[in-house]
Structures are given as structure tokens and as C-alpha cells.
Coordinates of C-alpha atoms in Angstrom, one line a residue:
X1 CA -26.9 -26.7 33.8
X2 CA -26.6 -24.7 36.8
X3 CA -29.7 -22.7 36.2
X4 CA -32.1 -25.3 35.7
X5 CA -30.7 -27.3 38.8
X6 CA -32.0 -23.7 39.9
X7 CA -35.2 -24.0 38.4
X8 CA -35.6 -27.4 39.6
X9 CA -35.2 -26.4 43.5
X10 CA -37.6 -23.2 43.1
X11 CA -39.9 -25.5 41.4
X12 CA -40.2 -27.9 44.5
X13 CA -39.9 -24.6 47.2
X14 CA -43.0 -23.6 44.8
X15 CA -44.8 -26.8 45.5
X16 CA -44.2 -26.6 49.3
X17 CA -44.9 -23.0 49.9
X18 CA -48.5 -23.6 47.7
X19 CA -49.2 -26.5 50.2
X20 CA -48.6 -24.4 53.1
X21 CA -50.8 -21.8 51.2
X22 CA -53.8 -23.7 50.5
X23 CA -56.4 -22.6 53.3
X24 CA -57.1 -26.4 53.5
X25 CA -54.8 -28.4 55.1
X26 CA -55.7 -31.5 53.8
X27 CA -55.5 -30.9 50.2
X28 CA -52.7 -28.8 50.6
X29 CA -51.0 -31.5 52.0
X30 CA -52.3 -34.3 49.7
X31 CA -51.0 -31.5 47.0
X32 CA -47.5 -31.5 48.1
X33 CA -47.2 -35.4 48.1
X34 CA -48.4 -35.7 44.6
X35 CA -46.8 -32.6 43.5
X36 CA -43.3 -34.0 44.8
X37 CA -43.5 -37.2 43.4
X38 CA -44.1 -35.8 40.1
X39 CA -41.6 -33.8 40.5
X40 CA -39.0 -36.2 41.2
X41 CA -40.1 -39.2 39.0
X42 CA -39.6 -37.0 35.9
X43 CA -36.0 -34.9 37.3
X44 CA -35.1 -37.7 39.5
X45 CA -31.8 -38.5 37.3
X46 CA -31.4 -35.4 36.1
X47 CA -30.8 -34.4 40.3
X48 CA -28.7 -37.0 41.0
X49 CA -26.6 -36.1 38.3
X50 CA -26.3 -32.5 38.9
X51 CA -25.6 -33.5 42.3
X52 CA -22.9 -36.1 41.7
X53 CA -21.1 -33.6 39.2
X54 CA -21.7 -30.3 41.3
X55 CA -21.9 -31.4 45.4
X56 CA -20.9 -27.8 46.3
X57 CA -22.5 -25.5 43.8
X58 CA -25.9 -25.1 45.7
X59 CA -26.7 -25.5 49.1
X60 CA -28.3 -27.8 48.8
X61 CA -28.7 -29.2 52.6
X62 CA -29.8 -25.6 53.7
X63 CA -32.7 -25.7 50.9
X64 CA -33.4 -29.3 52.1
X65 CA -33.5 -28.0 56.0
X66 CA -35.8 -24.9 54.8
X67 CA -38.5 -27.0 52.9
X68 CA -38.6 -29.7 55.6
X69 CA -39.4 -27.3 58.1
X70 CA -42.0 -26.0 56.2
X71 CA -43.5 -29.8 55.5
X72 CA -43.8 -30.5 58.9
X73 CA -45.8 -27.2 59.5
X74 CA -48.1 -28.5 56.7
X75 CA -48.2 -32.0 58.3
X76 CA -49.2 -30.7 61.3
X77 CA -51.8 -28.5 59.8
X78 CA -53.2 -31.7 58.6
X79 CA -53.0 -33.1 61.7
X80 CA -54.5 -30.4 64.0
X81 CA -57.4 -30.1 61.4
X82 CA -58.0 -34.2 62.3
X83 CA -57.6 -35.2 58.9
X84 CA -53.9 -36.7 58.2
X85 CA -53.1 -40.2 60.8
X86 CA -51.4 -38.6 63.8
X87 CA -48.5 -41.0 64.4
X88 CA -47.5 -39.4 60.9
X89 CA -44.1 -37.4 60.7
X90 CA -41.5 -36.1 58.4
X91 CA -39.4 -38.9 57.9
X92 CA -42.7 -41.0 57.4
X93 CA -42.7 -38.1 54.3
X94 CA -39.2 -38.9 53.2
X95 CA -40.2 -42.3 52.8
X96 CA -42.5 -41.7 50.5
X97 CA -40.4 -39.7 48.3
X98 CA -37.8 -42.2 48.8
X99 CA -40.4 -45.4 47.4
X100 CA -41.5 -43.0 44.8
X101 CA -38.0 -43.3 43.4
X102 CA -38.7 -46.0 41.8
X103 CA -41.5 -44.7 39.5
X104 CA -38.6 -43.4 37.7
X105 CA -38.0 -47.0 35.9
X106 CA -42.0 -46.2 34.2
X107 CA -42.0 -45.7 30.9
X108 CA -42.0 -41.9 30.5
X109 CA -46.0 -42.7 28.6
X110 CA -47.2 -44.5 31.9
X111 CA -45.3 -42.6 34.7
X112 CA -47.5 -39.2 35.4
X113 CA -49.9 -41.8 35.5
X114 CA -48.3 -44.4 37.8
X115 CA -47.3 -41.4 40.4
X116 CA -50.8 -40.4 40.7
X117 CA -51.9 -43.7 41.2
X118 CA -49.0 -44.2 43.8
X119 CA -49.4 -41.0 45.3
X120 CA -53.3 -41.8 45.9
X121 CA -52.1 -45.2 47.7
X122 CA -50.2 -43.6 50.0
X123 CA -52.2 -40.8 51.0
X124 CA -55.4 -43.3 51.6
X125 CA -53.2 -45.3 54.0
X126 CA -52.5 -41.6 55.7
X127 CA -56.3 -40.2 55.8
X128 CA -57.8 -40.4 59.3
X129 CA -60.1 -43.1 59.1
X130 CA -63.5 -41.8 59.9
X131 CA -62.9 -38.6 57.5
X132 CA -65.8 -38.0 55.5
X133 CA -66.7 -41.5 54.8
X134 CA -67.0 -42.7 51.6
X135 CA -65.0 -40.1 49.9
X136 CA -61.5 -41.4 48.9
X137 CA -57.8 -39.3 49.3
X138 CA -57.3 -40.0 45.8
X139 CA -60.1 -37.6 45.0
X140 CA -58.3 -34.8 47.1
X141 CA -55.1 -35.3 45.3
X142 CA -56.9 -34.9 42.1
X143 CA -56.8 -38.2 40.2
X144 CA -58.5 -38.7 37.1
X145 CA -60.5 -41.1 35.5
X146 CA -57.2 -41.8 33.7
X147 CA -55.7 -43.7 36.0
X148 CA -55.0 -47.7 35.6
X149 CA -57.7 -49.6 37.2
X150 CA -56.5 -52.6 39.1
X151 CA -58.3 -55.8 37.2
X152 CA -60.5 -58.3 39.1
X153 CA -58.9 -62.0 40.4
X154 CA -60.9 -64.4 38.7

């Protein structure tokens, strides 16, 4: 159990240091939001009950402090390169994760799918504005044609 609590947390520092890698900020940023969410919607209980059973078996606060650090370099990556809001910061990020929590009630069929959907949401409401207009976040963050579309009020 312990190792793939293990594999879990290098999977996510994997996520986060590809973001930070990616020579644009943008996508690598819009990567680490979808990335993360998908992430936790499909380990989420599997966490909190490695967590529950094991609260001093990892450390798991110091991983936590290291990996938000190195989100709010890529944040401001985004930033400086005028394409993520600028009033945007790390706990705005934690929220995120923290709504996305409840993708874990999906049915496991729907739920990749519901994430991205979610995850492009999010990031539109982020995007500066006037960047590249008539493009959408949700492209960046590489949704499909897959993904539910929302059906017409009559």
C-alpha cells in the first residue's frame, strides 16, 4: 500500500515538474490543472484512505510545500507571459482541486470525461481575456470532441 501511495505522489511531482517544463507557460499550466484533476478524481479515495490509515508514513506536508512552490512558479510563468488573469494565485489553485473533488461521485464511464469538461471551465474563466481571440482554453488543455455538449434551452 505504501508503495503505490509512493507512486501516487511521484505521479503528481511528475505532473507538476512537466508543467514547469513545458517552454509554454500557458499550456504547461493549463496541463497541470487538467493533469491534477485527473489525478485526483480517479485516487481521490484511495488518498484519503492511505492518509487516514498512515498520517505519518510520508511527509506528506513537505511534498505538499515542495509542489506548491513549484505551482506558483508556473502560475506566475503564466502570468508574466500575459496569458493566465493576474489576480490569480495558489490558493485560487487549491480551490480548484478542492471543487474537482467532487467529480469523484461520476460514474467511473463518465468521469475522465466530466474532468476535462470541468477542467476546461475553469481554465476559460482564468485565460486573460483578449488572448488570442476566438481560440478557447479548452483547446490548450487538450479536450476532445468527446466531451458532453451542453443541450440547447428550448
Amino acid at each position: 500500500m505504501l508503495e503505490a501511495f509512493e507512486d501516487e505522489l511521484a505521479e503528481c511531482s511528475s505532473i507538476v515538474y512537466d508543467g514547469t517544463a513545458d517552454p509554454d507557460p500557458w499550456r504547461g499550466f493549463c496541463d497541470v490543472i487538467e493533469r491534477t484533476l485527473l489525478l485526483n478524481a480517479r485516487n481521490q479515495g484511495f488518498t484519503d484512505a492511505f492518509m487516514s490509515a498512515h498520517p505519518d508514513v510520508v511527509d506528506f506536508e513537505a511534498h505538499r510545500e515542495e509542489l506548491g512552490r513549484v505551482v506558483s512558479t508556473i502560475i506566475r510563468r503564466a502570468q508574466t507571459a500575459g496569458r493566465l488573469r493576474p489576480d490569480f494565485v495558489f490558493d485560487d489553485f487549491v480551490v480548484i482541486l478542492l471543487a474537482g473533488r467532487g467529480l469523484t461521485a461520476a460514474p467511473a464511464s463518465t468521469r475522465d470525461a466530466a474532468v476535462r469538461r470541468f477542467a476546461a471551465f475553469m481554465i476559460d474563466g482564468l485565460r486573460v481575456a483578449d488572448t488570442e481571440p476566438g481560440t478557447r482554453a479548452s483547446s490548450a488543455a487538450g479536450e476532445g470532441s468527446s466531451r458532453p455538449r451542453p443541450r440547447p434551452r428550448s
